[in-house]
Amino acid sequence: MKKIYGVLFLFTLTLASCARQSDAIIMDLATPSLKIALDDTGLFVHFIDASTGKDYILKDSLAPLLSVRVNNKIMYPKAATATDSTITLNFENDIVATIKVKEKNTHFTFELLSITNNDTIELIIWGPYPTSIQKIISETVGVVRDDDFAIGIQSLNIKTLGGYPWNESDRMPAFDIFKEEELNGMHPKSDGSVLYRVEAAMPIANGSSLQAYCRNRTTERIFSDFDHDKIVAPPYDDGGIIGSKIALFGSAEAATLETIGAIEIAEGLPHPMIDGEWAKTNRNAAAAYLITSFTEKTIDDALALTKKAGLNYLYHYGKTFESWGHFQLYKGEFPNGIAGLKECVEKATAQGIKLGTHCLSNFISTDDPYVTPVPDKRLAKVGSSILVSAIDMKTTEITIQAPDYFNQMNNNSLKTVMLGEELIRYGSVSEEAPWKLLDCQRGAFETKILNHKAGDTISKLLDHAYKVFLTDADLTKEMSETLADIYNQTGLRQISFDGLEGNRSTGLGTYGESLMPYVWYTNLSDELKNHLIIDASRTTHFFWHIYTRMNWGEPWYAGFRESQMEYRFNNQAYFKRNFMPGMLGWFKMAPETSIEDMEWMLAKSAGYDAGYALVTDLEIVAENGNSDKILELIGDWEKLRLSNSFTEAQKELMRDNTKEFSIKKIKDGEWNWQEFYSEIFIHEKKVRQPGEPVHSTFTFHNPAAEQVGSFSLSATDGDVRGIALELNNYKKIQIPVIIKRGQTLQYTSGNELILYNADWEINRKIALDLSDFKVKKGKNTITLDCDFETSDKEAHLKLEIRARVQHQTLVLRE
């Protein structure tokens, strides 16, 4: 319902003003869920839950529909008038804005139709709109929620950025820019290890706020980014602030995601699907997937491995493209080019598997045709200067008018300038005038060495630590279209946009980060848009409508259970509150990966209801002696997770890092789910005087009933023999075996121990009665002794003891 009250008295407002209140309402708007009202000064005065009558606007706070910034000063409107479909806002400096208003079933839209003195306005701000809601702040998607109600903002085009213009780079700050008391316990502070960023929704004292903005990009400006203090952002013609548009909505908390989906459809926003269902609600959005290298020749083996692991997505890991930039397929793996990759996709599709690949976004290799032999003028530039004097083909010191853009050495990985059609690398810049580029290497990257005249423009190219160049906005869009064409031709169904931060080289900030996947997506066929998973390295408010998920966490930095673990787990809360599928990142299966390690990860996947990527290859799988069992377990755990067969109580337990879990198949569709308690102890080689004991004594706390404990012994530094275990100072077991370096001796049940090599291949089996190795409930004393057959003074023997705490039957939900 909409009510118009006509033209009323006008008065002024500045940023320094305290909160004001007017009784003069000029417009009421309502959906079945939310009632809002604007007063004669252009402020919202109500955000009312239509079902309860509760007003969620934060009292004693200003909530301007629209603000403008001129000369770095933000101005609120002085007055407002309304017609049936528009609101007119009057500002200082004779600025008058006309905003189109639409009242729809699920939301309201506000679009800037016109504004006077447009060329003086740096940017406009929608809001901030303060609310009293504190419980859940969904900072990226732009929603705030309590137990009953949700209020949200949505940018309805790519140039309208979720957030507030905190800095000129249009990058969103971390939560730690705010004081702890301002967060009021509502959000985790960023510690630099989790990508939480203030954006479309944010916590404030006593509540939260929603905000978006749009910059006028018609003129050149200077910003800081890429570890540079000064970068030139060139003009960009996107219509400027005119046409900036947002939606506001309110809904029952339980209907929040459904409402956002309805807004996407109503407003023509991206709405990617997976097998015909919206990606944000499809369980397969969080599907685990296999990452491995394959070629036209080995695709059949890679598909067989994927099926053996019970997975439906296979992601190419290797050299997909000859170079980054033109995305020409690498002939060493796809000698038949597009036709060869398309045949791989078709083979996969016939087996119910979808193929995908990795993309380093707008990174451009130095051997790509965009660089050599003639560099593209659209390579991103830090800034430019002028040649003071002419140079010939032998000149190695180049005199320039000003050094500002050339002497920024942080993140200056390629030290390259563009001069006409020649690229030149330089060693350093002189420390005083006359300003010179020193130790120049002419004709860099096989460009042609040329003569150049005084007065010619010389530009510093922007680069990245991966030793690549970057793009301006036009080249970003061209690369996006090229990549979309490859997907349309081949039918690839998954992509990972890595390095999206590189697209800030466009001078568009987070707008640039969204630009590449947005242009790529809009150029895809309708068929692909209905069957697509999109991974990405960055989150932004508008981009939320495009990407399927984030999959942060890499396996390269520590062991299987250690690499970025806190980071991976902390991200799950961020994903959940922003309606994103849970994902745990990449895990690497190596020849030495154990069943216990893999089930530890699989239990975390189930506990957080989060997918993951498994990185391996055919050679590694062949080397790991437990591969068949590991792959079977991957498929079973994933089947149970995606079918939502685990109870909430089981999920909560599996999120506990101190617990271990395993499943054992009973029959088709039925498994035994087991919880274990595990402790690891290290027995160190000791040097003592004659007669002094050299054993180690440990305490194992068994939380379960008395049972025969399972254990493993691993020799990490050298061979060990003469192994003796004593339980509670009276039950002693002699283990008649030599454990060589890298081997593990494992006991799980029965009267048999198994000795494995480092790759989990069975070396031998040892018969031994261990029925007396019963750990009682509570405290147990474990004594471990052995002879170390090594001169290494720091040799170790690792002991892990496990006790089964409980077991339950799991039945697969269809």
Coordinates of N, CA and C in Angstrom, one line a residue, residues 26 29 63 165-166 168 210 219 242 271 298 318 377 395 398 520 530-531 633 645 696 740 742:
I26 N 5.7 11.8 4.1 CA 5.3 12.1 2.7 C 5.0 10.8 1.9
L29 N 5.0 3.0 2.4 CA 5.1 1.9 1.5 C 4.9 0.6 2.3
A63 N 18.3 8.0 9.1 CA 18.2 6.9 8.1 C 17.9 7.6 6.8
P165 N 31.5 4.0 1.4 CA 32.8 4.4 0.8 C 33.9 4.7 1.9
W166 N 34.3 3.7 2.6 CA 35.3 3.9 3.6 C 36.6 4.4 3.1
E168 N 39.1 5.1 -0.8 CA 39.0 5.4 -2.3 C 39.3 4.2 -3.1
L210 N 22.4 -1.2 7.2 CA 22.4 -1.6 5.9 C 22.8 -0.5 5.0
T219 N 35.4 10.7 -14.2 CA 36.7 11.4 -14.2 C 37.8 10.6 -13.6
I242 N 23.7 7.8 -12.2 CA 22.3 7.7 -12.7 C 22.0 6.2 -13.0
H271 N 20.7 -15.7 -11.5 CA 20.0 -16.7 -10.6 C 20.5 -18.1 -11.1
T298 N 44.1 -39.5 -20.8 CA 43.9 -40.1 -19.5 C 42.5 -39.8 -18.9
G318 N 46.1 -29.0 -13.6 CA 47.3 -29.1 -14.4 C 47.4 -27.8 -15.3
K377 N 47.4 -2.2 -25.5 CA 47.3 -0.9 -24.8 C 46.4 -1.0 -23.6
T395 N 69.7 3.0 -25.7 CA 69.6 3.7 -24.4 C 69.2 2.8 -23.3
I398 N 66.7 6.0 -19.0 CA 65.6 6.8 -19.6 C 65.1 7.9 -18.6
W520 N 31.4 -12.9 -17.7 CA 31.4 -14.3 -18.1 C 30.0 -14.9 -18.0
N530 N 21.8 -23.2 -16.1 CA 21.0 -24.1 -15.3 C 21.7 -25.3 -14.7
H531 N 23.0 -25.4 -15.0 CA 23.8 -26.6 -14.6 C 25.2 -26.2 -14.3
L633 N 35.3 -45.0 1.5 CA 34.8 -44.2 2.6 C 34.4 -42.8 2.2
S645 N 21.7 -37.5 6.3 CA 21.4 -38.7 7.1 C 22.0 -38.6 8.5
S696 N 59.0 -44.3 28.9 CA 58.1 -43.1 29.1 C 56.8 -43.6 29.7
K740 N 60.6 -50.4 11.2 CA 61.6 -49.6 10.5 C 61.1 -48.2 10.3
G742 N 59.6 -45.0 9.2 CA 58.5 -44.7 8.3 C 57.4 -45.7 8.3

